[in-house]
Amino acid sequence: MKKINNKTIKSLTLGTLLALSFFPLITSAQDLTTQSQEAEIQDVDGLRAEFKEYTQSPSTKKIKFEMILKSNIDSDRVRITWTTAGANVFEEQKGYTIEGTTARGNIAIRKGETYSIPIEVTVTGSAVNELFGKAEAFLAESTYIATVRKNYASNVEGEVLPITDAYSQSKTQNTILNIFVIIISVIIVLALLYLGLKLFLKWLDKDERDLNQSL
């Protein structure tokens, strides 16, 4: 039987320590992923709701969500309220007044029509996030309320979990585009430096010719 030397023991020990150090990170990522849930919807016959989640932007970390209202009533006063919690923020966007973690807006609805009510958040880090949307339609005799709630996890890079194929493809395309932009920028800079050097040498040569003529 071959003896295990000290070098082999050190290598095995180092490998074990490295594996153990990565294990909490892997476990943490898995735990966060399990926190992402399907959207919860509560509505009434007069105001039906659906929820849609779009692919996150890999460059800005913005993600668009959408409440879809199917109206069976007429109302000129429908108050839309979005609230968020976790590592994300509302950016300024059309149709809303943003106050910290709350976005408010107003619309009018008609019976038989369907309305799309989008909202965007920028994810800023690792957390279990919550987005809650509420539509309140006010009538003279009653108030109709529809709500949507979405819990989703994000990693330290601000990426929504779990990572989807659509996001991975978009991230790859964004990386390729960034590399292309860098290459083009470098080419332009080199071309400008070349032209600048060429003009400088031409100017320098002209001064020498003028000096020789004057002598």
GROMACS .gro file of C-alpha atoms in nm:
model
  215
    1MET     CA    1   0.000   0.000   0.000
    2LYS     CA    2   0.133   0.345  -0.091
    3LYS     CA    3   0.184   0.594   0.190
    4ILE     CA    4   0.006   0.927   0.177
    5ASN     CA    5   0.268   1.199   0.206
    6ASN     CA    6   0.228   1.537   0.375
    7LYS     CA    7   0.184   1.715   0.043
    8THR     CA    8  -0.115   1.498  -0.045
    9ILE     CA    9  -0.270   1.553   0.298
   10LYS     CA   10  -0.229   1.931   0.264
   11SER     CA   11  -0.388   1.924  -0.083
   12LEU     CA   12  -0.687   1.723   0.042
   13THR     CA   13  -0.728   1.952   0.342
   14LEU     CA   14  -0.713   2.265   0.126
   15GLY     CA   15  -0.965   2.121  -0.118
   16THR     CA   16  -1.204   2.033   0.166
   17LEU     CA   17  -1.177   2.382   0.316
   18LEU     CA   18  -1.247   2.544  -0.021
   19ALA     CA   19  -1.549   2.321  -0.078
   20LEU     CA   20  -1.684   2.402   0.269
   21SER     CA   21  -1.632   2.775   0.211
   22PHE     CA   22  -1.838   2.766  -0.109
   23PHE     CA   23  -2.113   2.549   0.041
   24PRO     CA   24  -2.283   2.830   0.238
   25LEU     CA   25  -2.286   3.045  -0.076
   26ILE     CA   26  -2.449   2.767  -0.278
   27THR     CA   27  -2.700   2.695  -0.001
   28SER     CA   28  -2.780   3.066   0.033
   29ALA     CA   29  -2.844   3.097  -0.342
   30GLN     CA   30  -3.070   2.791  -0.335
   31ASP     CA   31  -3.258   2.928  -0.033
   32LEU     CA   32  -3.315   3.260  -0.209
   33THR     CA   33  -3.438   3.088  -0.524
   34THR     CA   34  -3.702   2.898  -0.329
   35GLN     CA   35  -3.840   3.230  -0.204
   36SER     CA   36  -3.959   3.325  -0.554
   37GLN     CA   37  -4.328   3.244  -0.577
   38GLU     CA   38  -4.615   3.262  -0.822
   39ALA     CA   39  -4.815   3.582  -0.809
   40GLU     CA   40  -5.111   3.593  -0.570
   41ILE     CA   41  -5.426   3.747  -0.715
   42GLN     CA   42  -5.742   3.859  -0.536
   43ASP     CA   43  -6.022   4.013  -0.741
   44VAL     CA   44  -6.399   4.038  -0.777
   45ASP     CA   45  -6.651   3.979  -1.057
   46GLY     CA   46  -6.658   4.347  -1.148
   47LEU     CA   47  -6.282   4.379  -1.169
   48ARG     CA   48  -6.075   4.079  -1.276
   49ALA     CA   49  -5.696   4.086  -1.253
   50GLU     CA   50  -5.401   3.904  -1.406
   51PHE     CA   51  -5.027   3.944  -1.351
   52LYS     CA   52  -4.735   3.937  -1.593
   53GLU     CA   53  -4.358   3.944  -1.537
   54TYR     CA   54  -4.116   4.047  -1.811
   55THR     CA   55  -3.750   3.961  -1.866
   56GLN     CA   56  -3.513   4.171  -1.658
   57SER     CA   57  -3.264   4.402  -1.828
   58PRO     CA   58  -2.911   4.267  -1.762
   59SER     CA   59  -2.753   4.612  -1.806
   60THR     CA   60  -2.983   4.828  -1.590
   61LYS     CA   61  -3.126   4.552  -1.364
   62LYS     CA   62  -3.471   4.698  -1.429
   63ILE     CA   63  -3.763   4.458  -1.447
   64LYS     CA   64  -4.114   4.531  -1.566
   65PHE     CA   65  -4.425   4.388  -1.405
   66GLU     CA   66  -4.781   4.432  -1.526
   67MET     CA   67  -5.124   4.418  -1.371
   68ILE     CA   68  -5.391   4.341  -1.632
   69LEU     CA   69  -5.744   4.451  -1.543
   70LYS     CA   70  -6.055   4.315  -1.713
   71SER     CA   71  -6.341   4.547  -1.630
   72ASN     CA   72  -6.709   4.459  -1.594
   73ILE     CA   73  -6.795   4.806  -1.462
   74ASP     CA   74  -6.767   5.172  -1.559
   75SER     CA   75  -6.565   5.398  -1.333
   76ASP     CA   76  -6.394   5.732  -1.388
   77ARG     CA   77  -6.205   5.700  -1.060
   78VAL     CA   78  -5.972   5.404  -1.034
   79ARG     CA   79  -5.678   5.448  -0.799
   80ILE     CA   80  -5.368   5.237  -0.873
   81THR     CA   81  -5.119   5.180  -0.591
   82TRP     CA   82  -4.796   4.985  -0.610
   83THR     CA   83  -4.577   4.922  -0.305
   84THR     CA   84  -4.244   4.745  -0.293
   85ALA     CA   85  -4.017   4.600  -0.026
   86GLY     CA   86  -3.668   4.456  -0.043
   87ALA     CA   87  -3.358   4.548  -0.241
   88ASN     CA   88  -3.530   4.743  -0.517
   89VAL     CA   89  -3.653   5.094  -0.596
   90PHE     CA   90  -3.916   5.259  -0.813
   91GLU     CA   91  -3.773   5.484  -1.081
   92GLU     CA   92  -3.957   5.790  -1.209
   93GLN     CA   93  -4.205   5.671  -1.471
   94LYS     CA   94  -4.498   5.801  -1.667
   95GLY     CA   95  -4.839   5.796  -1.501
   96TYR     CA   96  -4.715   5.761  -1.143
   97THR     CA   97  -4.627   5.976  -0.848
   98ILE     CA   98  -4.336   5.811  -0.670
   99GLU     CA   99  -4.303   5.851  -0.295
  100GLY     CA  100  -4.027   5.625  -0.164
  101THR     CA  101  -4.150   5.267  -0.187
  102THR     CA  102  -4.496   5.366  -0.315
  103ALA     CA  103  -4.612   5.454  -0.666
  104ARG     CA  104  -4.960   5.602  -0.719
  105GLY     CA  105  -5.164   5.673  -1.031
  106ASN     CA  106  -5.521   5.707  -1.158
  107ILE     CA  107  -5.709   5.572  -1.458
  108ALA     CA  108  -6.066   5.542  -1.588
  109ILE     CA  109  -6.218   5.211  -1.698
  110ARG     CA  110  -6.516   5.098  -1.906
  111LYS     CA  111  -6.715   4.778  -1.899
  112GLY     CA  112  -6.586   4.508  -2.135
  113GLU     CA  113  -6.242   4.667  -2.176
  114THR     CA  114  -5.901   4.534  -2.071
  115TYR     CA  115  -5.633   4.760  -1.927
  116SER     CA  116  -5.259   4.708  -1.896
  117ILE     CA  117  -5.100   4.873  -1.591
  118PRO     CA  118  -4.719   4.836  -1.599
  119ILE     CA  119  -4.466   4.920  -1.329
  120GLU     CA  120  -4.085   4.900  -1.331
  121VAL     CA  121  -3.844   4.847  -1.044
  122THR     CA  122  -3.465   4.850  -1.036
  123VAL     CA  123  -3.325   4.562  -0.833
  124THR     CA  124  -3.022   4.672  -0.629
  125GLY     CA  125  -2.896   4.363  -0.446
  126SER     CA  126  -2.960   4.037  -0.266
  127ALA     CA  127  -3.296   4.006  -0.090
  128VAL     CA  128  -3.640   3.853  -0.084
  129ASN     CA  129  -3.851   4.123  -0.250
  130GLU     CA  130  -4.223   4.188  -0.251
  131LEU     CA  131  -4.430   4.381  -0.502
  132PHE     CA  132  -4.792   4.457  -0.420
  133GLY     CA  133  -5.035   4.620  -0.661
  134LYS     CA  134  -5.387   4.737  -0.585
  135ALA     CA  135  -5.661   4.875  -0.810
  136GLU     CA  136  -5.957   5.046  -0.639
  137ALA     CA  137  -6.254   5.134  -0.861
  138PHE     CA  138  -6.492   5.379  -0.694
  139LEU     CA  139  -6.862   5.381  -0.780
  140ALA     CA  140  -7.143   5.573  -0.613
  141GLU     CA  141  -7.278   5.263  -0.438
  142SER     CA  142  -6.964   5.056  -0.383
  143THR     CA  143  -6.590   5.008  -0.429
  144TYR     CA  144  -6.433   4.727  -0.631
  145ILE     CA  145  -6.082   4.614  -0.537
  146ALA     CA  146  -5.837   4.387  -0.718
  147THR     CA  147  -5.486   4.309  -0.591
  148VAL     CA  148  -5.176   4.129  -0.711
  149ARG     CA  149  -4.877   4.026  -0.502
  150LYS     CA  150  -4.542   3.891  -0.618
  151ASN     CA  151  -4.259   3.766  -0.397
  152TYR     CA  152  -3.929   3.715  -0.575
  153ALA     CA  153  -3.564   3.670  -0.475
  154SER     CA  154  -3.259   3.845  -0.613
  155ASN     CA  155  -2.884   3.783  -0.583
  156VAL     CA  156  -2.599   4.021  -0.493
  157GLU     CA  157  -2.574   4.130  -0.857
  158GLY     CA  158  -2.938   4.238  -0.855
  159GLU     CA  159  -3.048   3.952  -1.079
  160VAL     CA  160  -3.399   3.815  -1.027
  161LEU     CA  161  -3.402   3.448  -0.930
  162PRO     CA  162  -3.435   3.192  -1.067
  163ILE     CA  163  -3.229   3.289  -1.371
  164THR     CA  164  -3.437   3.222  -1.681
  165ASP     CA  165  -3.316   3.117  -2.026
  166ALA     CA  166  -3.449   3.444  -2.169
  167TYR     CA  167  -3.243   3.646  -1.919
  168SER     CA  168  -2.929   3.438  -1.985
  169GLN     CA  169  -2.965   3.496  -2.359
  170SER     CA  170  -3.022   3.867  -2.306
  171LYS     CA  171  -2.718   3.884  -2.076
  172THR     CA  172  -2.501   3.710  -2.336
  173GLN     CA  173  -2.619   3.948  -2.609
  174ASN     CA  174  -2.552   4.245  -2.380
  175THR     CA  175  -2.199   4.120  -2.310
  176ILE     CA  176  -2.128   4.076  -2.681
  177LEU     CA  177  -2.265   4.425  -2.750
  178ASN     CA  178  -2.045   4.577  -2.478
  179ILE     CA  179  -1.737   4.404  -2.619
  180PHE     CA  180  -1.826   4.527  -2.969
  181VAL     CA  181  -1.869   4.884  -2.839
  182ILE     CA  182  -1.532   4.866  -2.661
  183ILE     CA  183  -1.359   4.738  -2.977
  184ILE     CA  184  -1.517   5.011  -3.192
  185SER     CA  185  -1.424   5.274  -2.932
  186VAL     CA  186  -1.062   5.155  -2.929
  187ILE     CA  187  -1.050   5.162  -3.311
  188ILE     CA  188  -1.191   5.515  -3.319
  189VAL     CA  189  -0.944   5.635  -3.056
  190LEU     CA  190  -0.651   5.479  -3.244
  191ALA     CA  191  -0.773   5.630  -3.571
  192LEU     CA  192  -0.800   5.973  -3.411
  193LEU     CA  193  -0.453   5.939  -3.261
  194TYR     CA  194  -0.316   5.836  -3.600
  195LEU     CA  195  -0.482   6.130  -3.775
  196GLY     CA  196  -0.368   6.366  -3.501
  197LEU     CA  197  -0.010   6.242  -3.525
  198LYS     CA  198  -0.022   6.267  -3.904
  199LEU     CA  199  -0.145   6.628  -3.889
  200PHE     CA  200   0.116   6.713  -3.628
  201LEU     CA  201   0.399   6.569  -3.839
  202LYS     CA  202   0.264   6.755  -4.142
  203TRP     CA  203   0.256   7.079  -3.946
  204LEU     CA  204   0.607   7.012  -3.812
  205ASP     CA  205   0.737   6.940  -4.161
  206LYS     CA  206   0.579   7.262  -4.289
  207ASP     CA  207   0.755   7.465  -4.020
  208GLU     CA  208   1.087   7.307  -4.116
  209ARG     CA  209   1.030   7.389  -4.484
  210ASP     CA  210   0.940   7.749  -4.399
  211LEU     CA  211   1.254   7.774  -4.187
  212ASN     CA  212   1.474   7.638  -4.464
  213GLN     CA  213   1.323   7.880  -4.716
  214SER     CA  214   1.386   8.174  -4.487
  215LEU     CA  215   1.752   8.074  -4.453
   0.00000   0.00000   0.00000
